[in-house]
mmCIF file of C-alpha atoms in Angstrom:
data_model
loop_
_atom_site.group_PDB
_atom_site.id
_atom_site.type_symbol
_atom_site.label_atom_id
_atom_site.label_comp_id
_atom_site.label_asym_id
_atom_site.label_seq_id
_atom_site.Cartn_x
_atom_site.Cartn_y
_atom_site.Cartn_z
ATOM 1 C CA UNK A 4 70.319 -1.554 29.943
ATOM 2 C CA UNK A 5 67.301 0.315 28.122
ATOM 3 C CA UNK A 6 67.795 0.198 24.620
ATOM 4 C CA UNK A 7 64.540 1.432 23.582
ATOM 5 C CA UNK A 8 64.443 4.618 21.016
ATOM 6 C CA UNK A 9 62.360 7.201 20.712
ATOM 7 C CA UNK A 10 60.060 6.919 17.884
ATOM 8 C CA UNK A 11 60.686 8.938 14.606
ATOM 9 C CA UNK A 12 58.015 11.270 13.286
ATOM 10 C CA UNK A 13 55.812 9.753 10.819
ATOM 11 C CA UNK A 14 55.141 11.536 7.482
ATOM 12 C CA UNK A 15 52.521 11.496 5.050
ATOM 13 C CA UNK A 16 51.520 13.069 1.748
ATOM 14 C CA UNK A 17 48.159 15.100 1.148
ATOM 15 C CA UNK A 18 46.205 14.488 -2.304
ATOM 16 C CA UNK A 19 46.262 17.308 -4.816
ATOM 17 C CA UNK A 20 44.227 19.994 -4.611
ATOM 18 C CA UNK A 21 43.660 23.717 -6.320
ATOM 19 C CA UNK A 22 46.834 25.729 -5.234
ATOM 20 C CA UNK A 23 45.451 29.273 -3.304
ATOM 21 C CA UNK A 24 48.344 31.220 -4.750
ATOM 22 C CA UNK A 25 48.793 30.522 -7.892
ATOM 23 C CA UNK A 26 45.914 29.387 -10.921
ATOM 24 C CA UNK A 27 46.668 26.602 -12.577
ATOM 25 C CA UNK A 28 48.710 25.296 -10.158
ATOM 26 C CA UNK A 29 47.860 22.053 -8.067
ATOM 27 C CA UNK A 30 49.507 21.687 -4.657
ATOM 28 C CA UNK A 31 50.572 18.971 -2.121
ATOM 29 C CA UNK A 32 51.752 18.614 1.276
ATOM 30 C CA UNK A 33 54.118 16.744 3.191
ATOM 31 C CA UNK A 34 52.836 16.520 7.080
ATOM 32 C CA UNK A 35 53.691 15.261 10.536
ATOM 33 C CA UNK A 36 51.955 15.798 14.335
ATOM 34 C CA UNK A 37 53.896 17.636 17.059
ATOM 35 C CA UNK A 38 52.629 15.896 19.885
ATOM 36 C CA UNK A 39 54.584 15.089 23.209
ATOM 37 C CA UNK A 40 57.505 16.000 24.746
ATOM 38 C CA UNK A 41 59.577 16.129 21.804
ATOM 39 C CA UNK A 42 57.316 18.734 19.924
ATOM 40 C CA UNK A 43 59.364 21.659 20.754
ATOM 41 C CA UNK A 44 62.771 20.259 19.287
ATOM 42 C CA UNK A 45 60.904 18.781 16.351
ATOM 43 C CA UNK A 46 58.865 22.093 15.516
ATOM 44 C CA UNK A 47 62.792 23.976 16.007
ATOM 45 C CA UNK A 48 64.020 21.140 13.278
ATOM 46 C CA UNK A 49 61.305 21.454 11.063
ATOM 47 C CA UNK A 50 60.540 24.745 11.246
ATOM 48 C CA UNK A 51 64.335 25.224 10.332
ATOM 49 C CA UNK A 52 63.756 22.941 7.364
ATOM 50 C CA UNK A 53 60.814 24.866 5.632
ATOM 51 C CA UNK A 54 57.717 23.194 7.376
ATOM 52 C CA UNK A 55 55.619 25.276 9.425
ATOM 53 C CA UNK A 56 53.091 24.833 11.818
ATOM 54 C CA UNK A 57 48.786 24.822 12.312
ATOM 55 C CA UNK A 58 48.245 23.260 15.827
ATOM 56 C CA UNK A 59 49.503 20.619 16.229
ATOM 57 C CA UNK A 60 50.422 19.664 12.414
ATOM 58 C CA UNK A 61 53.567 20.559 11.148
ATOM 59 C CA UNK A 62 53.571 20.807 7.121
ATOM 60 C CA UNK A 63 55.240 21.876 3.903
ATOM 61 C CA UNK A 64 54.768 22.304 0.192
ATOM 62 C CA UNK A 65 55.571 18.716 -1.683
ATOM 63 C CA UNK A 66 54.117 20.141 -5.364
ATOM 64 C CA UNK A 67 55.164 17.662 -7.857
ATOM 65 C CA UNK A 68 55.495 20.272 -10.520
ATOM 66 C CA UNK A 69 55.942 23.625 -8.646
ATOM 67 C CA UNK A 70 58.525 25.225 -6.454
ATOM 68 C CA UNK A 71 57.414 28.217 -5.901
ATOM 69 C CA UNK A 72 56.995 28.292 -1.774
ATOM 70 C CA UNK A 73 59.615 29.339 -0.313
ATOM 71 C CA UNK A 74 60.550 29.746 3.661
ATOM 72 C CA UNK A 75 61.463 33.415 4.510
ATOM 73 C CA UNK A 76 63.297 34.256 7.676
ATOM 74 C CA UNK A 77 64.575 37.842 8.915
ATOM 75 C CA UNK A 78 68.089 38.801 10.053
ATOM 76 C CA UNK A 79 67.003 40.368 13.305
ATOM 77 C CA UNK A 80 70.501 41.161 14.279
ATOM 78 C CA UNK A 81 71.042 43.041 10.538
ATOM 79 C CA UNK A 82 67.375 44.665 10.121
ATOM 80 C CA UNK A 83 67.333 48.536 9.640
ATOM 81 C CA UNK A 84 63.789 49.512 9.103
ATOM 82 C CA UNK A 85 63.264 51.529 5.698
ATOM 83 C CA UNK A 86 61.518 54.958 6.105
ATOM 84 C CA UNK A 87 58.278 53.817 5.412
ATOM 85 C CA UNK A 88 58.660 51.603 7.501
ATOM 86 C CA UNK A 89 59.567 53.533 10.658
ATOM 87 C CA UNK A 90 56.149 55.980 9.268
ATOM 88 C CA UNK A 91 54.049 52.744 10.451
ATOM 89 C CA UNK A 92 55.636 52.769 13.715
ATOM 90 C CA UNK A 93 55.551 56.849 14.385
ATOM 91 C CA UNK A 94 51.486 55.738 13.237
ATOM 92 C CA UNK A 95 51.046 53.335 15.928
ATOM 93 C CA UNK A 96 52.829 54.643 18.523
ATOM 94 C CA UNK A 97 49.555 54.918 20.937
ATOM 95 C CA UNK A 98 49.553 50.583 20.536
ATOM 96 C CA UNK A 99 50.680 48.558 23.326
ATOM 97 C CA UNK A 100 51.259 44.967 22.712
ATOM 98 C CA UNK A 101 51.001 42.165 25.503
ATOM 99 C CA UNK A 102 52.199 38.444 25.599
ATOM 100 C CA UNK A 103 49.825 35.792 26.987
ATOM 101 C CA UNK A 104 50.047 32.327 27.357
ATOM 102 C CA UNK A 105 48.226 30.693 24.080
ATOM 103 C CA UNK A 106 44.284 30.993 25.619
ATOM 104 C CA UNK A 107 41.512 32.269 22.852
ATOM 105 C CA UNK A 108 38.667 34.724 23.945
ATOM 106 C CA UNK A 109 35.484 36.280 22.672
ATOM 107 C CA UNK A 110 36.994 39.511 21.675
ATOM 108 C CA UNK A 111 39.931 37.974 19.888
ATOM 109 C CA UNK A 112 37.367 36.029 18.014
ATOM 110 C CA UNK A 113 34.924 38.878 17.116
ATOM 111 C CA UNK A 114 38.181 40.724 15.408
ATOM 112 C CA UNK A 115 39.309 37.406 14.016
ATOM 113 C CA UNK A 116 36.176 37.004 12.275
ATOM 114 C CA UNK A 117 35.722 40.745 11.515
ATOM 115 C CA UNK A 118 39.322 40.766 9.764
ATOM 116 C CA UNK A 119 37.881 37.015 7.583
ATOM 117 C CA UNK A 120 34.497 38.891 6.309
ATOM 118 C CA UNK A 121 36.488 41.638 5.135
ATOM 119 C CA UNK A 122 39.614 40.392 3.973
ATOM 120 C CA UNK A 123 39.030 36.478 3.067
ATOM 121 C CA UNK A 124 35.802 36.383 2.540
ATOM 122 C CA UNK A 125 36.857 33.516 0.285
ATOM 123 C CA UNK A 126 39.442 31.678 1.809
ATOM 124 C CA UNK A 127 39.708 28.444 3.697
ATOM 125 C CA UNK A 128 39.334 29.915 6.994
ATOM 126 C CA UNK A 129 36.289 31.910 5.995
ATOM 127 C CA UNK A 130 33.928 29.648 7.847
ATOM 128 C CA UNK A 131 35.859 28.901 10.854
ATOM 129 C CA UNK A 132 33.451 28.723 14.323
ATOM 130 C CA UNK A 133 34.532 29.816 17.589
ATOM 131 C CA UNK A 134 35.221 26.319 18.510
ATOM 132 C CA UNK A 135 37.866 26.236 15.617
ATOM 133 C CA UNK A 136 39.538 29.576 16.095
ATOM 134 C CA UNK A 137 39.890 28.184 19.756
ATOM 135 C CA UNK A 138 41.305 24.881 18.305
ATOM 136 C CA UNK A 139 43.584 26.999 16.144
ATOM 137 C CA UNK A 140 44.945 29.082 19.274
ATOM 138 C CA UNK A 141 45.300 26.317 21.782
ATOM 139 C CA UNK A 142 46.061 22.864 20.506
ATOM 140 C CA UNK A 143 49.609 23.472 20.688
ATOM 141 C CA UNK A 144 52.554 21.274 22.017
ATOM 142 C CA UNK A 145 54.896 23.980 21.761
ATOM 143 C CA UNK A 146 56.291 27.330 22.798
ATOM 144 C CA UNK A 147 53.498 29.674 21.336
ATOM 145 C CA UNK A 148 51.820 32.782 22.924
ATOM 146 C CA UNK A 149 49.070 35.269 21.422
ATOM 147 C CA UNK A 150 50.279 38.757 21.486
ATOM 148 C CA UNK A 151 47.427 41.574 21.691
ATOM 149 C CA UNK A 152 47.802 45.031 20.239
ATOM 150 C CA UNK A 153 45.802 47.363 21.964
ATOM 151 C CA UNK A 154 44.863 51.096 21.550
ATOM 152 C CA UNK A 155 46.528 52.893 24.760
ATOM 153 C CA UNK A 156 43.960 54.089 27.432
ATOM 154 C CA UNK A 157 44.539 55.890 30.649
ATOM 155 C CA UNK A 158 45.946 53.554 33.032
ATOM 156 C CA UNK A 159 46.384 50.938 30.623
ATOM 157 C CA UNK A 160 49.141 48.235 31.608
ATOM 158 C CA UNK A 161 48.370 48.301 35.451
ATOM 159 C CA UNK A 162 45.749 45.427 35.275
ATOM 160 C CA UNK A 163 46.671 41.613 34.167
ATOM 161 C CA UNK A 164 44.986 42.125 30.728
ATOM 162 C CA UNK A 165 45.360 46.142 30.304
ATOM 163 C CA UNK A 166 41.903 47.956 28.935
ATOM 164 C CA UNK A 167 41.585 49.692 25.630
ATOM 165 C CA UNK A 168 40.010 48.472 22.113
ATOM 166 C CA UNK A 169 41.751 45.349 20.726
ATOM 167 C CA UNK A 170 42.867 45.651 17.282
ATOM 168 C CA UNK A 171 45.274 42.670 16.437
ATOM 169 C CA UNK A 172 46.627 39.614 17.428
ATOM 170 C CA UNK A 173 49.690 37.543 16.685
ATOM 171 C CA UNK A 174 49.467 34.094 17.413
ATOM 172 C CA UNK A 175 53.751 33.178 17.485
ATOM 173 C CA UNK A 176 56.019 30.251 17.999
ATOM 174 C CA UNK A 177 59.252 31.022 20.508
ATOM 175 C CA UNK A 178 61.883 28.696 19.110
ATOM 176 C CA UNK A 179 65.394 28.423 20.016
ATOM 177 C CA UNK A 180 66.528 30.409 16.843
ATOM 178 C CA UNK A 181 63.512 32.953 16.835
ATOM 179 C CA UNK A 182 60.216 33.690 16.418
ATOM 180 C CA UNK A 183 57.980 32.132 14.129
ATOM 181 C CA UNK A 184 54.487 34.075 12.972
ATOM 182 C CA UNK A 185 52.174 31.149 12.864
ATOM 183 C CA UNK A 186 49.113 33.264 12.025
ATOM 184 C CA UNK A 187 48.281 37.356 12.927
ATOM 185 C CA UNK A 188 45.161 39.213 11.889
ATOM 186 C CA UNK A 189 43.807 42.943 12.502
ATOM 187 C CA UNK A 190 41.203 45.077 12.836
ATOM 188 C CA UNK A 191 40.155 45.816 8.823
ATOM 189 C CA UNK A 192 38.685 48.933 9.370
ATOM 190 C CA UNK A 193 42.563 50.460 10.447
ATOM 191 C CA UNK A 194 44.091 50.044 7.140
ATOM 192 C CA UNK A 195 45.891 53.194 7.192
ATOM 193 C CA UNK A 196 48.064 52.012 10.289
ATOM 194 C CA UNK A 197 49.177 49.319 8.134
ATOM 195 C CA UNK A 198 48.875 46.825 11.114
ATOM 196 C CA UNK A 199 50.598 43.703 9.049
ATOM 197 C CA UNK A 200 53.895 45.499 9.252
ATOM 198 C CA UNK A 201 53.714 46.768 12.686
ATOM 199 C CA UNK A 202 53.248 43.315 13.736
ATOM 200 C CA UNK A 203 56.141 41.981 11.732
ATOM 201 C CA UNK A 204 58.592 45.366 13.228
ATOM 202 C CA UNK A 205 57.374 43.987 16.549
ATOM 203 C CA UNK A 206 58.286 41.020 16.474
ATOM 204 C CA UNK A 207 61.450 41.822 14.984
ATOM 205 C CA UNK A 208 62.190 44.233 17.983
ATOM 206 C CA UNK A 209 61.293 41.068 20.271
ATOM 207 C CA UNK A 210 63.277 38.930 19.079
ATOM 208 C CA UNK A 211 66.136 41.123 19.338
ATOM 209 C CA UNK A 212 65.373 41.746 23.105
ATOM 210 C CA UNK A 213 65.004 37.954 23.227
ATOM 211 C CA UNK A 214 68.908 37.637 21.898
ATOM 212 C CA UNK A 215 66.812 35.608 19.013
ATOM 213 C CA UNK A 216 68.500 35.621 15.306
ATOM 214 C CA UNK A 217 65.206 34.824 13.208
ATOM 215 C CA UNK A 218 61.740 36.016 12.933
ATOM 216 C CA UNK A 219 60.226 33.606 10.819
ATOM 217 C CA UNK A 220 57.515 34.715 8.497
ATOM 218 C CA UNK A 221 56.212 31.378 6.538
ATOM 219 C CA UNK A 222 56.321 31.152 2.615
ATOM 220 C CA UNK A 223 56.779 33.868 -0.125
ATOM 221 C CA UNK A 224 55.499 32.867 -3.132
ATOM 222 C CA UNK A 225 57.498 34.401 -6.159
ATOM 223 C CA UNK A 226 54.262 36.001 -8.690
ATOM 224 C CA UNK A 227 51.754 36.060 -5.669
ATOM 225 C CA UNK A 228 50.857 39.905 -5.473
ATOM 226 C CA UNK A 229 49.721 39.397 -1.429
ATOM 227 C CA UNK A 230 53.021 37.530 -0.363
ATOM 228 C CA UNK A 231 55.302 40.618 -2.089
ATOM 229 C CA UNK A 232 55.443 42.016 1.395
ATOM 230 C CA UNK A 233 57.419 39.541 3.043
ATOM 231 C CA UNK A 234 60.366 40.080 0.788
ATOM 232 C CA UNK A 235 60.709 43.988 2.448
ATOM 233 C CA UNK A 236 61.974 43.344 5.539
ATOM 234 C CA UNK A 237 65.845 42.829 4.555
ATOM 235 C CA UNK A 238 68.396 41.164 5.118
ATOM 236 C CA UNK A 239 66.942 37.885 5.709
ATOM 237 C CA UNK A 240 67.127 34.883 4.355
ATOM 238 C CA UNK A 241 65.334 32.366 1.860
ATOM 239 C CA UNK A 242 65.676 28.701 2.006
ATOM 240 C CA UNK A 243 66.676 27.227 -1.322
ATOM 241 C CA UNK A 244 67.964 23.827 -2.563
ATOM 242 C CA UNK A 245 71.479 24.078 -1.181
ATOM 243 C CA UNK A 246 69.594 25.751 2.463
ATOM 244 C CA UNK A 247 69.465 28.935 3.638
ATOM 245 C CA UNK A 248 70.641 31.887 1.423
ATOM 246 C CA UNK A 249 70.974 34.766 2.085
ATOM 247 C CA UNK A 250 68.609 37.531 0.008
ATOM 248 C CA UNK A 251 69.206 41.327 -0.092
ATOM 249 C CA UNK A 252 67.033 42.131 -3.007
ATOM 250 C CA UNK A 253 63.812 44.212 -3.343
ATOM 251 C CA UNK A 254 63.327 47.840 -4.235
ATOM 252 C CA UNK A 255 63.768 50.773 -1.687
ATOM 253 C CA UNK A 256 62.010 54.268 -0.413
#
């Protein structure tokens, strides 16, 4: 009889560094490596318990002083979209978005970098190569796929990747709850089409095809001005000390 187990996941700590969020605050991370062919149920658990994913690292916040992060899912099955929010999708109604497997490319790279000099000029990503953003896209051990948004063109959608002018990308985890937005970026220059939240009423209308409960969005970080708009897309649900809660706040339109 084979009584040999499967190895737990090993965990280690990160040493402090400047917090990106919030000044003054230092942060710290708790990590682990989705690798084999457990990485799909592990990313589900974790993912499920606040961590979230960068290839093939699974990590969350372990501040010693700060609690701030917090892991923000939608109620798919609940989700009405508010009126400004159905104004970005009457705006974007000539996109098309189309799933492929998770396989980087030139063009998604000249937006990705495009949508960095523009917008985080500043950030840690800011000097990511090709060779990186490819890293980024396809050293995954689990369910992901890069979803293109496209401008429609005559006779787009006949081909296997359908013509017209790329102008953002979703790089997503399916999990067996939902859909988790591991990173998305956009074309800068179409602010006005307010391309974040189209991506995020997208995959909220996927995952509701899909029979999926969650679309997970990452951390909201209560007094960070550029995480305010995760907390619009209600009901969903925050995870808190005593797990996930539900959360109906925020203003309306």
């Amino acid at each position: 009889m084979n009584t040999q187990t499967t190895p737990a996941p090993q965990f280690y700590l990160t040493a402090p560094a400047a917090c990106p969020y919030l000044p003054h605050e230092m942060e710290r991370k708790v990590f682990t490596h989705l690798v084999g062919e457990r990485a799909p149920e592990l990313n589900d658990l974790l993912t499920q318990g606040g961590f979230r994913r960068s290839q093939n690292i699974a990590y969350r916040p372990a501040c010693e002083t700060c609690r701030a992060c917090i892991s923000v899912r939608i109620l798919v099955n609940e989700f009405e979209p508010r009126r400004s929010m159905r104004r970005v999708q009457a705006a974007n109604r000539d996109l098309f978005g189309y799933e492929y497997p998770a396989e980087p490319s030139s063009e998604q790279y000249t937006l990705f970098r495009r949508y960095l000099d523009r917008r985080h000029q500043k950030g840690g990503m800011s000097d990511m190569s090709v060779l990186d953003y490819a890293m980024m896209v396809e050293d995954t051990h689990v369910h992901t796929k890069v979803i293109e948004y496209r401008k429609r063109t005559e006779g787009a959608g006949l081909e296997e990747r359908p013509r017209g002018e790329l102008i953002a990308v979703a790089l997503t985890d399916r999990m067996g709850d939902g859909l988790s937005m591991v990173y998305s970026y956009f074309d800068p220059n179409e602010q006005q089409r307010s391309l974040g939240t189209f991506m995020i009423l997208d995959h909220i209308r996927r995952a509701r095809a899909l029979g999926l409960p969650h679309v997970y969005l990452g951390y909201w970080v209560k007094g960070s001005r550029k995480m305010d708009y995760k907390t619009k897309f209600l009901p969903q649900e925050h995870l808190m000390a005593r797990g996930w809660e539900r959360y109906d706040g925020g203003s309306s339109d």
